[in-house]
Structures are given as structure tokens and as C-alpha cells.
PDB file of C-alpha atoms in Angstrom:
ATOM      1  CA  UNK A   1     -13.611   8.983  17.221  1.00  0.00           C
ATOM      2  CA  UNK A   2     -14.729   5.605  16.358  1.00  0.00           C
ATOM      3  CA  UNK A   3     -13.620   2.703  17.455  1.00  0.00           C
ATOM      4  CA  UNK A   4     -11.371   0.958  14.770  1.00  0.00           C
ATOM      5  CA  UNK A   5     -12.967  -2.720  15.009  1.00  0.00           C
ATOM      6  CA  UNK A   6     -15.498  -4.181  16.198  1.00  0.00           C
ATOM      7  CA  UNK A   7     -15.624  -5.126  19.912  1.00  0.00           C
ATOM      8  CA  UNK A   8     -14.639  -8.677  19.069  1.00  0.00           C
ATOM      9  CA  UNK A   9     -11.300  -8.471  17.321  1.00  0.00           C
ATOM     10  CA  UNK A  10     -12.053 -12.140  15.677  1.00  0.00           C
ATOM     11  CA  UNK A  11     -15.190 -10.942  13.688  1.00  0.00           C
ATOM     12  CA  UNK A  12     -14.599 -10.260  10.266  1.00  0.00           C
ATOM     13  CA  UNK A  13     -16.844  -7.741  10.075  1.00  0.00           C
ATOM     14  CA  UNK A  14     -15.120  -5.829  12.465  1.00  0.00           C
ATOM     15  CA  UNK A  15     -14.126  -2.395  10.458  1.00  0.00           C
ATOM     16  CA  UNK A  16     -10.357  -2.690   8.528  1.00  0.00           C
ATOM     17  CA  UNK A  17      -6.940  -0.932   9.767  1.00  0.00           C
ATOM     18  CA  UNK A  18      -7.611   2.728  11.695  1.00  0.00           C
ATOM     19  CA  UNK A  19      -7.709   5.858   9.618  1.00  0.00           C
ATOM     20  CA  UNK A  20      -4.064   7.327   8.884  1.00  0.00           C
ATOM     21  CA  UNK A  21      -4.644   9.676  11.331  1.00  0.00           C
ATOM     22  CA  UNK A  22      -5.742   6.785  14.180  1.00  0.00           C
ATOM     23  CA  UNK A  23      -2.847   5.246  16.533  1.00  0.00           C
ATOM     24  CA  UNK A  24      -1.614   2.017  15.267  1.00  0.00           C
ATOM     25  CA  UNK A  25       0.681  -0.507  16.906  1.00  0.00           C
ATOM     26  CA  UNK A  26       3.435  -1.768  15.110  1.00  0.00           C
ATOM     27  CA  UNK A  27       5.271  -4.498  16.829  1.00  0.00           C
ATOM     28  CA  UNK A  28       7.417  -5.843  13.850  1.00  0.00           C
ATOM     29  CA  UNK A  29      10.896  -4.528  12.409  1.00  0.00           C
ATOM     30  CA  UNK A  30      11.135  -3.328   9.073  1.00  0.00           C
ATOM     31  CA  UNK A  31      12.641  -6.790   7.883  1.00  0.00           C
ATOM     32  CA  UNK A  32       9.686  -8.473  10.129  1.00  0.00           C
ATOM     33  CA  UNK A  33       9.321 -12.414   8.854  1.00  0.00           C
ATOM     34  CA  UNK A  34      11.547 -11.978   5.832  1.00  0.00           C
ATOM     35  CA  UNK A  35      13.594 -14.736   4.020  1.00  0.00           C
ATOM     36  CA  UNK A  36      14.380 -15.128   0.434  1.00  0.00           C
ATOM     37  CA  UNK A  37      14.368 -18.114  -1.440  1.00  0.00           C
ATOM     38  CA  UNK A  38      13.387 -19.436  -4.771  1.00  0.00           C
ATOM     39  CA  UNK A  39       9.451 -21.215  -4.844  1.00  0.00           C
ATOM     40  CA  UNK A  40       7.272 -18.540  -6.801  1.00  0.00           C
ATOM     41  CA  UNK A  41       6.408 -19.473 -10.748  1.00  0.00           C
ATOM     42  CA  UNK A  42       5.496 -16.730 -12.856  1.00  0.00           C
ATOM     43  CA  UNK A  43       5.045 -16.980 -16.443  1.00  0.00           C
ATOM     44  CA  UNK A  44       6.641 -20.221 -16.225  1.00  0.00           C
ATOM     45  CA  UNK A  45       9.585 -19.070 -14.679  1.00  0.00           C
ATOM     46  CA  UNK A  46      11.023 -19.381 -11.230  1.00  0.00           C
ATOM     47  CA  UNK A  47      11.934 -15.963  -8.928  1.00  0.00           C
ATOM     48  CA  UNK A  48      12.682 -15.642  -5.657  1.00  0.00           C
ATOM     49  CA  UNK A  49      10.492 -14.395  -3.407  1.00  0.00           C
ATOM     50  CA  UNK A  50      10.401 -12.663  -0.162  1.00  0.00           C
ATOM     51  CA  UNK A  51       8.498 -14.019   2.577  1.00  0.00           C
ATOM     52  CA  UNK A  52       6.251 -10.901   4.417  1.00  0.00           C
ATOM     53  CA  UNK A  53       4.378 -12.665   7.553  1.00  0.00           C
ATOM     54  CA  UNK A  54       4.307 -15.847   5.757  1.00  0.00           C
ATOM     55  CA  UNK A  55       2.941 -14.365   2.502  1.00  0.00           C
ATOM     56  CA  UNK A  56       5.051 -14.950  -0.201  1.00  0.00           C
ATOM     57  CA  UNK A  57       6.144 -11.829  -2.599  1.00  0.00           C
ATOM     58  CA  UNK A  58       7.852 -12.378  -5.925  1.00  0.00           C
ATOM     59  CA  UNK A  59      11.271  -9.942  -6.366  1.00  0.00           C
ATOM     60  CA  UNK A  60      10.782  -8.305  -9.136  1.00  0.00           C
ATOM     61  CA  UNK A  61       6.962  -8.037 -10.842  1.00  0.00           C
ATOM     62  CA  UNK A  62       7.384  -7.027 -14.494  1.00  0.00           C
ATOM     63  CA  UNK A  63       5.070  -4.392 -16.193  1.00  0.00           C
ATOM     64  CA  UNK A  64       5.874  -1.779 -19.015  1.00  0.00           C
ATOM     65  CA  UNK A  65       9.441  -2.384 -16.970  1.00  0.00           C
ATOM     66  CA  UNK A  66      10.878  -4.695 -14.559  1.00  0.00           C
ATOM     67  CA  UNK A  67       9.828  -3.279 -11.257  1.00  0.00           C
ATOM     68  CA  UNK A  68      12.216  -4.674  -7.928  1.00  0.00           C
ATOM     69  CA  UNK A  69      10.504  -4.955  -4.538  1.00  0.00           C
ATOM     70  CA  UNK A  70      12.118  -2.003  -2.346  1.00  0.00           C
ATOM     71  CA  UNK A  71       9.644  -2.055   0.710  1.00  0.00           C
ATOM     72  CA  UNK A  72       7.412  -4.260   2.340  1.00  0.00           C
ATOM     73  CA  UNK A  73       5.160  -4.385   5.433  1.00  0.00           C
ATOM     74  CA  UNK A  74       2.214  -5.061   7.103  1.00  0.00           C
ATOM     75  CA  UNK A  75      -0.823  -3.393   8.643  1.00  0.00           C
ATOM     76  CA  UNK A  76      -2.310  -4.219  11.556  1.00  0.00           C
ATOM     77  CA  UNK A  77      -3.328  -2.907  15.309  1.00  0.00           C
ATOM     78  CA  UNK A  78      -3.424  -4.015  18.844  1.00  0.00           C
ATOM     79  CA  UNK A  79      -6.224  -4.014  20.890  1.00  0.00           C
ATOM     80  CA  UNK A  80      -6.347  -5.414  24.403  1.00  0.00           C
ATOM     81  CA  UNK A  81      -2.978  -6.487  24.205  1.00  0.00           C
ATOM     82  CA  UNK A  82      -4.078  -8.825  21.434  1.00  0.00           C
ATOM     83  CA  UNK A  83      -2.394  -7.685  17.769  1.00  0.00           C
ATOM     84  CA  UNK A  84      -4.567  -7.934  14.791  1.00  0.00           C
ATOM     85  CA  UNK A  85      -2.922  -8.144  11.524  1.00  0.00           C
ATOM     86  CA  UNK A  86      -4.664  -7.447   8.323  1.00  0.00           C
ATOM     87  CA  UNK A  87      -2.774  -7.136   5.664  1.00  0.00           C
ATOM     88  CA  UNK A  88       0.802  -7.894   3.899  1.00  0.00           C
ATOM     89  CA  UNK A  89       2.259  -4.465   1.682  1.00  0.00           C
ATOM     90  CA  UNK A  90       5.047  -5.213  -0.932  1.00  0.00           C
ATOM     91  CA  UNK A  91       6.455  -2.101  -3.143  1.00  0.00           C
ATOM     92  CA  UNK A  92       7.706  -2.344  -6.522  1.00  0.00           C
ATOM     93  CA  UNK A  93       9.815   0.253  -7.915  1.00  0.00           C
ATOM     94  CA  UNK A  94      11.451   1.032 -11.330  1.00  0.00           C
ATOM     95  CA  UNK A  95      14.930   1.215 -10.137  1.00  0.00           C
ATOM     96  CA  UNK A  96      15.052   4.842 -12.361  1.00  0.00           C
ATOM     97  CA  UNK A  97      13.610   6.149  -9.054  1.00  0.00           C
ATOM     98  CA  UNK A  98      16.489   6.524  -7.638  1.00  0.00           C
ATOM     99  CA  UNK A  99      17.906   8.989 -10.314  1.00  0.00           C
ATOM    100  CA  UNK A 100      15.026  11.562  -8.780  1.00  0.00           C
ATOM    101  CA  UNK A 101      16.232  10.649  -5.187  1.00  0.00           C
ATOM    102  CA  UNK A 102      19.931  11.532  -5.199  1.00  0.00           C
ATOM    103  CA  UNK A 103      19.717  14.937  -3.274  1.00  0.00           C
ATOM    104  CA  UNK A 104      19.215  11.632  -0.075  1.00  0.00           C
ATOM    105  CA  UNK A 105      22.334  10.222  -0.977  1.00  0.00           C
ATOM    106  CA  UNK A 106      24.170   9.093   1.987  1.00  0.00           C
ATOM    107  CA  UNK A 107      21.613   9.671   4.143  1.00  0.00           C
ATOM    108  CA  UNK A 108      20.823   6.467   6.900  1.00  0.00           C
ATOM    109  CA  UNK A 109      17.380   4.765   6.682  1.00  0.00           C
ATOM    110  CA  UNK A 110      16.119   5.691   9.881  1.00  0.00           C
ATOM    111  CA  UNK A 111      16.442   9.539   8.743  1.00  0.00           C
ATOM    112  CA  UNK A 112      14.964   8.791   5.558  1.00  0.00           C
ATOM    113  CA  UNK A 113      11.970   7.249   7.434  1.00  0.00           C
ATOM    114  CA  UNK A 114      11.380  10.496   9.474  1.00  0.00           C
ATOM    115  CA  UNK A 115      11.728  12.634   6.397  1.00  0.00           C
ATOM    116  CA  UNK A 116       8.236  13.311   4.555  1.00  0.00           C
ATOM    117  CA  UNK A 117      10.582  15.684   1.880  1.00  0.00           C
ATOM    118  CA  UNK A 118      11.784  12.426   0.590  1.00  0.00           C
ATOM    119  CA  UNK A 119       8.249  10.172   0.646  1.00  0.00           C
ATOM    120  CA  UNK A 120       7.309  12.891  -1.658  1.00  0.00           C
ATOM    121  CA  UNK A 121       9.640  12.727  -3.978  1.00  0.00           C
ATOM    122  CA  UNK A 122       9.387   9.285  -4.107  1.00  0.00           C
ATOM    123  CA  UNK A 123       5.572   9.287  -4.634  1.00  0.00           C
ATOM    124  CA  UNK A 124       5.843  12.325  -7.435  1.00  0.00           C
ATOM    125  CA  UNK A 125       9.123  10.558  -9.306  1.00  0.00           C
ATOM    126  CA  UNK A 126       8.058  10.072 -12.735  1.00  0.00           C
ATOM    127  CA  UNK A 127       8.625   6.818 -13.080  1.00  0.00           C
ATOM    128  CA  UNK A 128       6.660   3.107 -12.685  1.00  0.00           C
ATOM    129  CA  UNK A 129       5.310   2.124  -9.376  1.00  0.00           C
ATOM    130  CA  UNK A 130       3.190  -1.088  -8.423  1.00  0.00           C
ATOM    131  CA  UNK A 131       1.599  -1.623  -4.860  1.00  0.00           C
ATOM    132  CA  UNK A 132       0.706  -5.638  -3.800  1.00  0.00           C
ATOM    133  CA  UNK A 133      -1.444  -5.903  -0.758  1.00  0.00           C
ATOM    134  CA  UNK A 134      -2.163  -9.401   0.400  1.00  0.00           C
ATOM    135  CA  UNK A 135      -5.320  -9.896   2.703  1.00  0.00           C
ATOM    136  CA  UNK A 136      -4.227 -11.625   6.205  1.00  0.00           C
ATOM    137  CA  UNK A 137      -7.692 -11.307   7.765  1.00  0.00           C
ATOM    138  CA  UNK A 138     -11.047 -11.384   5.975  1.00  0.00           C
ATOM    139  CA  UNK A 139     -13.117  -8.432   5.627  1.00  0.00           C
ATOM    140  CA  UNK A 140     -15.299  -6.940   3.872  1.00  0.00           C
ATOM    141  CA  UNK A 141     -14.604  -5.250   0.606  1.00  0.00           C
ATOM    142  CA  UNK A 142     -17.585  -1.974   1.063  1.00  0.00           C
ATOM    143  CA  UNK A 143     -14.804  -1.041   4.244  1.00  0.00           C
ATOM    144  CA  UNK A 144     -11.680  -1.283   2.484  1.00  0.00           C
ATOM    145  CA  UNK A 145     -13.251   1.184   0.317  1.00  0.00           C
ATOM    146  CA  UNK A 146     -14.410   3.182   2.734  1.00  0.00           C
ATOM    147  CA  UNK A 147     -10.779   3.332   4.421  1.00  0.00           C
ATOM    148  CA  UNK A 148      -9.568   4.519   1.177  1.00  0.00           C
ATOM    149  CA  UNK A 149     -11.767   6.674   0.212  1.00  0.00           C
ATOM    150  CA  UNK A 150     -11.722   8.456   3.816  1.00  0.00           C
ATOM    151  CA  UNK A 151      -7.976   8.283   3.544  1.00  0.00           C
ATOM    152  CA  UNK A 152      -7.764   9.920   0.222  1.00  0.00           C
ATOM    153  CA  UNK A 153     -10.413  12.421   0.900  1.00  0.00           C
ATOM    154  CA  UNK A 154      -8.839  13.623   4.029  1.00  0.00           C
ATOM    155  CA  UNK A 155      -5.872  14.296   2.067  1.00  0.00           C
ATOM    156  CA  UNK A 156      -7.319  16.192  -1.214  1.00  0.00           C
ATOM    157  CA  UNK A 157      -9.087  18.327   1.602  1.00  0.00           C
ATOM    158  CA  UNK A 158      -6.046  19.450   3.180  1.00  0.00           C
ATOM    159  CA  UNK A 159      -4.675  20.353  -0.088  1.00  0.00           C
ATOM    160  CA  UNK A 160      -7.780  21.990  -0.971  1.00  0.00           C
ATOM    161  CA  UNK A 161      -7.968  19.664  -3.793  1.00  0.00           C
ATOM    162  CA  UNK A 162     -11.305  17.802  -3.303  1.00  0.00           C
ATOM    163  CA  UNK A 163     -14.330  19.142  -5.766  1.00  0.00           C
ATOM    164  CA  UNK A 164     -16.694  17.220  -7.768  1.00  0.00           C
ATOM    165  CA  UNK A 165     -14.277  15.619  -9.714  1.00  0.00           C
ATOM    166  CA  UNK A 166     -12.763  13.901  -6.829  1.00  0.00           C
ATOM    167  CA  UNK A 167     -15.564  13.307  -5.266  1.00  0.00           C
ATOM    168  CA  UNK A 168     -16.425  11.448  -8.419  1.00  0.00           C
ATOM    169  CA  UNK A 169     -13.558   9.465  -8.714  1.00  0.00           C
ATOM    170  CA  UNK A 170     -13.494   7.952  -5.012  1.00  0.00           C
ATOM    171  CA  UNK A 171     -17.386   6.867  -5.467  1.00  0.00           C
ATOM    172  CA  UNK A 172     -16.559   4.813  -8.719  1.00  0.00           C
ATOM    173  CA  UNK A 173     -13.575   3.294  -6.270  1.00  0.00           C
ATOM    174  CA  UNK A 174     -15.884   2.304  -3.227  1.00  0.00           C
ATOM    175  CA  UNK A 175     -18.575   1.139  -6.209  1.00  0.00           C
ATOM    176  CA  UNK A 176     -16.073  -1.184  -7.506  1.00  0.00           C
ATOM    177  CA  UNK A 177     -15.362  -3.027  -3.905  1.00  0.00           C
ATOM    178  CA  UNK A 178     -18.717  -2.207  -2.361  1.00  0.00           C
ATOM    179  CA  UNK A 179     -19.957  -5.760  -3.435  1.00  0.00           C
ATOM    180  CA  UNK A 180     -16.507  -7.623  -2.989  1.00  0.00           C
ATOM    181  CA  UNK A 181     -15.044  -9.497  -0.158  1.00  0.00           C
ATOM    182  CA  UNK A 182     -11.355  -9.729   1.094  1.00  0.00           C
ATOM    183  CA  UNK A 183     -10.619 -13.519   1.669  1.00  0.00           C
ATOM    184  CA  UNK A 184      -7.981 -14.145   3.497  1.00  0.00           C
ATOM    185  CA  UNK A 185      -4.768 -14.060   0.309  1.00  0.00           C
ATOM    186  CA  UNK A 186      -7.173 -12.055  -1.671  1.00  0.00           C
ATOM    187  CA  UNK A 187      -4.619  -9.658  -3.748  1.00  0.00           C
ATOM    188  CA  UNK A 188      -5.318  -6.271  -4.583  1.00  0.00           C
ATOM    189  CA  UNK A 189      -3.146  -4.582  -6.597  1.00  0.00           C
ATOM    190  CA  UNK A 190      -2.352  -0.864  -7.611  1.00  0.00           C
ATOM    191  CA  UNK A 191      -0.397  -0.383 -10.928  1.00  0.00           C
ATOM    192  CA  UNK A 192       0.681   3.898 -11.445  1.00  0.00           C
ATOM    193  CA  UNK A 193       2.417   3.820 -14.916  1.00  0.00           C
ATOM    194  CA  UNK A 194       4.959   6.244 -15.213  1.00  0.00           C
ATOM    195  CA  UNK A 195       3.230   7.633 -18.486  1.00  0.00           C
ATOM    196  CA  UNK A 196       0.093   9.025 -17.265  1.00  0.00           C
ATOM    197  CA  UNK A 197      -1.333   9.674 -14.058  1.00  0.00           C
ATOM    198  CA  UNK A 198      -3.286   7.158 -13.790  1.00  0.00           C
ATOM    199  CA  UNK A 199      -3.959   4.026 -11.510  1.00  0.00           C
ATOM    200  CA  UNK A 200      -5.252   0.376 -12.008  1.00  0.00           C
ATOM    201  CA  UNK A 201      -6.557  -0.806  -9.135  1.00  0.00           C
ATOM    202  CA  UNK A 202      -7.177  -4.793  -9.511  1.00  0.00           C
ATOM    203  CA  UNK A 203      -8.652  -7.353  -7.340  1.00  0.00           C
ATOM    204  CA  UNK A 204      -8.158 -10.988  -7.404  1.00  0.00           C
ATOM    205  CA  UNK A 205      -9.388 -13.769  -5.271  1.00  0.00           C
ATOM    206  CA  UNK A 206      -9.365 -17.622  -6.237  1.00  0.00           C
ATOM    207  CA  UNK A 207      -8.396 -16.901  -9.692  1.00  0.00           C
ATOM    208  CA  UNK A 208     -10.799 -14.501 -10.553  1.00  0.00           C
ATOM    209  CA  UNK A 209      -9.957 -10.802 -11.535  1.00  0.00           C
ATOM    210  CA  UNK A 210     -11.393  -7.527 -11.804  1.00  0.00           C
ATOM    211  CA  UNK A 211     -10.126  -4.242 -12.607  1.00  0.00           C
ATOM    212  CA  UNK A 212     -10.809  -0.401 -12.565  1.00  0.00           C
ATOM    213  CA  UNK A 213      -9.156   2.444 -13.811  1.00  0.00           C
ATOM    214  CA  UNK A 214      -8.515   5.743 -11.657  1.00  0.00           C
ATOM    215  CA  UNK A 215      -8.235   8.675 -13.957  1.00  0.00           C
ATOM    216  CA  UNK A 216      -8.103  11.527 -11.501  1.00  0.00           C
ATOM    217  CA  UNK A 217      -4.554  12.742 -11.514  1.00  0.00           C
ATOM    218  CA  UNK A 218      -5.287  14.007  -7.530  1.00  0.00           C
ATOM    219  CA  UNK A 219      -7.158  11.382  -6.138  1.00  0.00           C
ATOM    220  CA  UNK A 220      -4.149   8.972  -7.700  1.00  0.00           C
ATOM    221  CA  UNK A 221      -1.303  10.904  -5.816  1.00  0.00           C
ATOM    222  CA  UNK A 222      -2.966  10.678  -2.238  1.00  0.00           C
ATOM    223  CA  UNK A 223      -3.699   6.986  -3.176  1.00  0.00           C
ATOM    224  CA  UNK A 224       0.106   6.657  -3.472  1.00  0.00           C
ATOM    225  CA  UNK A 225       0.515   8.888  -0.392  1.00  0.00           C
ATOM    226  CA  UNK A 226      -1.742   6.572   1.755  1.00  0.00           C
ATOM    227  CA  UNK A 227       0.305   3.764   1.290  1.00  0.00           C
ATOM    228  CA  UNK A 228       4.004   5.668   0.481  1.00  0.00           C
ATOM    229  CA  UNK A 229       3.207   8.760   3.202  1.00  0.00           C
ATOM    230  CA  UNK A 230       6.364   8.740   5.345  1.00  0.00           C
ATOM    231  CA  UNK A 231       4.785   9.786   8.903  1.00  0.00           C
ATOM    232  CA  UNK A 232       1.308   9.465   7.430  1.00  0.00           C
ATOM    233  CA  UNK A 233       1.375   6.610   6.003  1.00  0.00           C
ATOM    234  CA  UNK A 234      -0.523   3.254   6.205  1.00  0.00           C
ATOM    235  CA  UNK A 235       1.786   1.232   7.267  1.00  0.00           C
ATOM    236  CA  UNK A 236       4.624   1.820   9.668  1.00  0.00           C
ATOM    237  CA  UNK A 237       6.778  -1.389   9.049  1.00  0.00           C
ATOM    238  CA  UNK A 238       6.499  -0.411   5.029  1.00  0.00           C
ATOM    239  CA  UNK A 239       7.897   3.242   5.393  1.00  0.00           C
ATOM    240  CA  UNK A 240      10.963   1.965   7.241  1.00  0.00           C
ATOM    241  CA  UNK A 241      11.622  -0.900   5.359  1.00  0.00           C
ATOM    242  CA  UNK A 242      11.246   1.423   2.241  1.00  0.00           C
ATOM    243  CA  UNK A 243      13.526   3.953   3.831  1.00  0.00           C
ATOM    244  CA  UNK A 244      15.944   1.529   4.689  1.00  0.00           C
ATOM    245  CA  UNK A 245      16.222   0.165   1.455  1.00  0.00           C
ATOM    246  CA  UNK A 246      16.377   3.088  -0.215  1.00  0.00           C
ATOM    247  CA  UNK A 247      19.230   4.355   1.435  1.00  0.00           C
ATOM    248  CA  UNK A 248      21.074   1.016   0.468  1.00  0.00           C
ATOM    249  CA  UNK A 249      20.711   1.557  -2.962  1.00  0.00           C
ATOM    250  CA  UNK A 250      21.662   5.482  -2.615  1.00  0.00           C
ATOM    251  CA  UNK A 251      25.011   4.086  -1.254  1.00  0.00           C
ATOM    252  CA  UNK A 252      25.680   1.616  -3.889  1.00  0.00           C
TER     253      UNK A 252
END
């Protein structure tokens, strides 16, 4: 297998986060670097926002439907002792979900974490979902692509799920950030409405925005997967802090 960066961990070009299926290090809690306090303007009004390796993430980011922040993380590796972090996740969730997740009731977080039944519930529950991912180190955009698209592949192919259509689908994706690159607080964000099975994947760096629209209803669910996985997904520190949260508001 390839080796996941380059052989100096402080080049940029060096390739982003492993493949899912690669050996990360994780070396943060689920609440890693978290505090709350009010600082963010949006729309002209001030939210709190929670603090994710020094990255700040509003609460609550409203679409068709206020959506809360239930999960947040980071993705990163270690290599010679040294870790690399890349970037910051934050999850927003139409609080609705949990009406789909109640056969978890009283379950504890770090059961939910271990249970992949549950991440797929989560990622099929008809309802609104919004990924934020916050670049920490600079990269190039043509291998953030790439990781997705290898990602996403991998899983339409277990599924025996990947024909032309898909195949389609994940080119237009790596087209769209083939030319682009990830400054460090570059935002990308991933916006599934809860109407159609769809995704809008948009990308926004020192105030200027693009977007793209995913209209394959399978290569959308594994991009959900690759970030809300359980065991398989992206990020580690995300599925816990997800789980953990999760369970809270199961309790409540």
C-alpha cells in the first residue's frame, strides 16, 4: 500500500488523510479542544460556537431547518511520532433524527460508537444533515478528491453498487476540486436535504464560493458513510463524539 504522505510530513503536497481502510492515529478525546462561548456572527446575529482544535464552529447552522451540531472531530495521522492534523469535522443534525434512532435509547456512547447498526440508521434517517470540514493543513484540492472518490468507490463496490452511473458522478466530483486548493480554513461543506437524495458539496476560501450538485442517490449515501461510518469512518474523534452525543439526547 502506499504511503499516506509524502516523506516530509511538512510538504503540502504530501497526499491528504489515509484511505478509510489505512491505520490512523487518533490521539484526541471525543471532546478534544472544545469550549463554548459566544464570538461567531451570522446573518447579523451572534451564536455560540464550539471551538474544534482552535477552529471555531457555529451551534446550530440553519438550512430548510435549524440543524444543531451533534459531533465534531478531526482528521489527522502520526508519522514518526510526529501527528499531522488536517482537518476540523463538525456535524449538523435536524434534531428529528432522533425520532428514527429510538430502538438506541439508553444505550452509553461508547457502545453506540462500536455499533455500525446505528451509524446506519443515522446516515439513512430521512431527515436534514450538513457536514463542515475546516482545512488545518494546506493541500491540494485534485487529492481531496481523489480521497473521496477512492473512499466512495470502495464502498459502492462492496455493495455491488458502482456502474457507469457512479462512475459518472465521482468524476464530475474530482472535476470540480481537481483545479482547487485547500488553504489552510478553507471550508468545504456538504448539505444532504432531507427531501431528495441529493448532496451540495460547496467550497469556500477567502470569500469566494463554489458549488456542485451530487445527484446520484448511491454515490451520496457512501459520501455520508465516509464521514458518518461508525468503524469505517473518516474520522475517529467524530464517530465518538457523535456517539456520545447521541446517546445524551436519547436519555433526555
Amino acid at each position: 500500500m502506499d504511503s499516506p504522505t509524502s516523506g516530509n510530513p511538512n510538504d503540502p503536497g504530501g497526499s491528504f488523510p489515509p484511505r478509510h481502510h489505512e491505520h490512523l492515529s487518533f490521539k484526541y478525546p471525543a471532546t478534544m479542544a472544545m469550549s463554548v462561548k459566544r464570538a461567531m456572527v451570522i446573518n447579523g446575529m451572534t451564536t455560540e460556537v464550539v471551538k474544534v482544535d482552535e477552529i471555531p464552529f457555529p451551534s446550530q447552522i440553519t438550512k430548510a431547518k435549524p440543524l444543531n451540531l451533534l459531533g465534531h472531530g478531526i482528521t489527522d495521522i502520526e508519522i514518526h511520532f510526529l501527528q499531522i492534523k488536517f482537518t476540523a469535522i463538525g456535524v449538523y443534525l435536524d434534531p428529528e433524527v432522533l425520532s428514527h434512532l429510538q430502538q438506541w435509547k439508553g444505550k452509553a456512547g461508547n457502545s453506540l460508537a462500536e455499533d455500525d447498526d446505528f451509524f446506519e440508521a443515522l446516515v439513512s434517517a430521512p431527515v436534514e444533515k450538513l457536514l463542515r470540514v475546516v482545512v488545518i493543513k494546506e493541500i491540494k484540492g485534485s487529492q481531496y478528491g481523489v480521497q473521496l472518490e477512492s473512499a466512495v468507490r470502495d464502498r459502492l463496490v462492496d455493495d455491488d453498487k458502482y456502474e457507469d452511473e457512479e462512475e459518472a458522478a465521482l468524476e464530475k466530483i474530482v472535476e470540480f476540486f481537481q483545479s482547487k486548493y485547500f488553504k489552510k480554513d478553507t471550508v468545504i461543506t456538504f448539505h444532504f436535504p432531507a427531501t431528495a437524495p441529493t448532496a451540495e458539496i460547496a467550497f469556500e476560501s477567502e470569500g469566494k464560493e463554489s458549488k456542485i450538485t451530487v445527484e446520484n442517490a448511491n454515490v451520496v449515501k457512501m459520501i455520508k458513510k465516509w464521514y458518518l461510518g461508525g468503524s469505517r469512518g473518516v474520522s475517529a474523534t467524530t464517530i465518538s463524539c457523535l456517539a456520545n452525543n447521541l446517546s445524551a439526547e436519547l436519555s433526555k
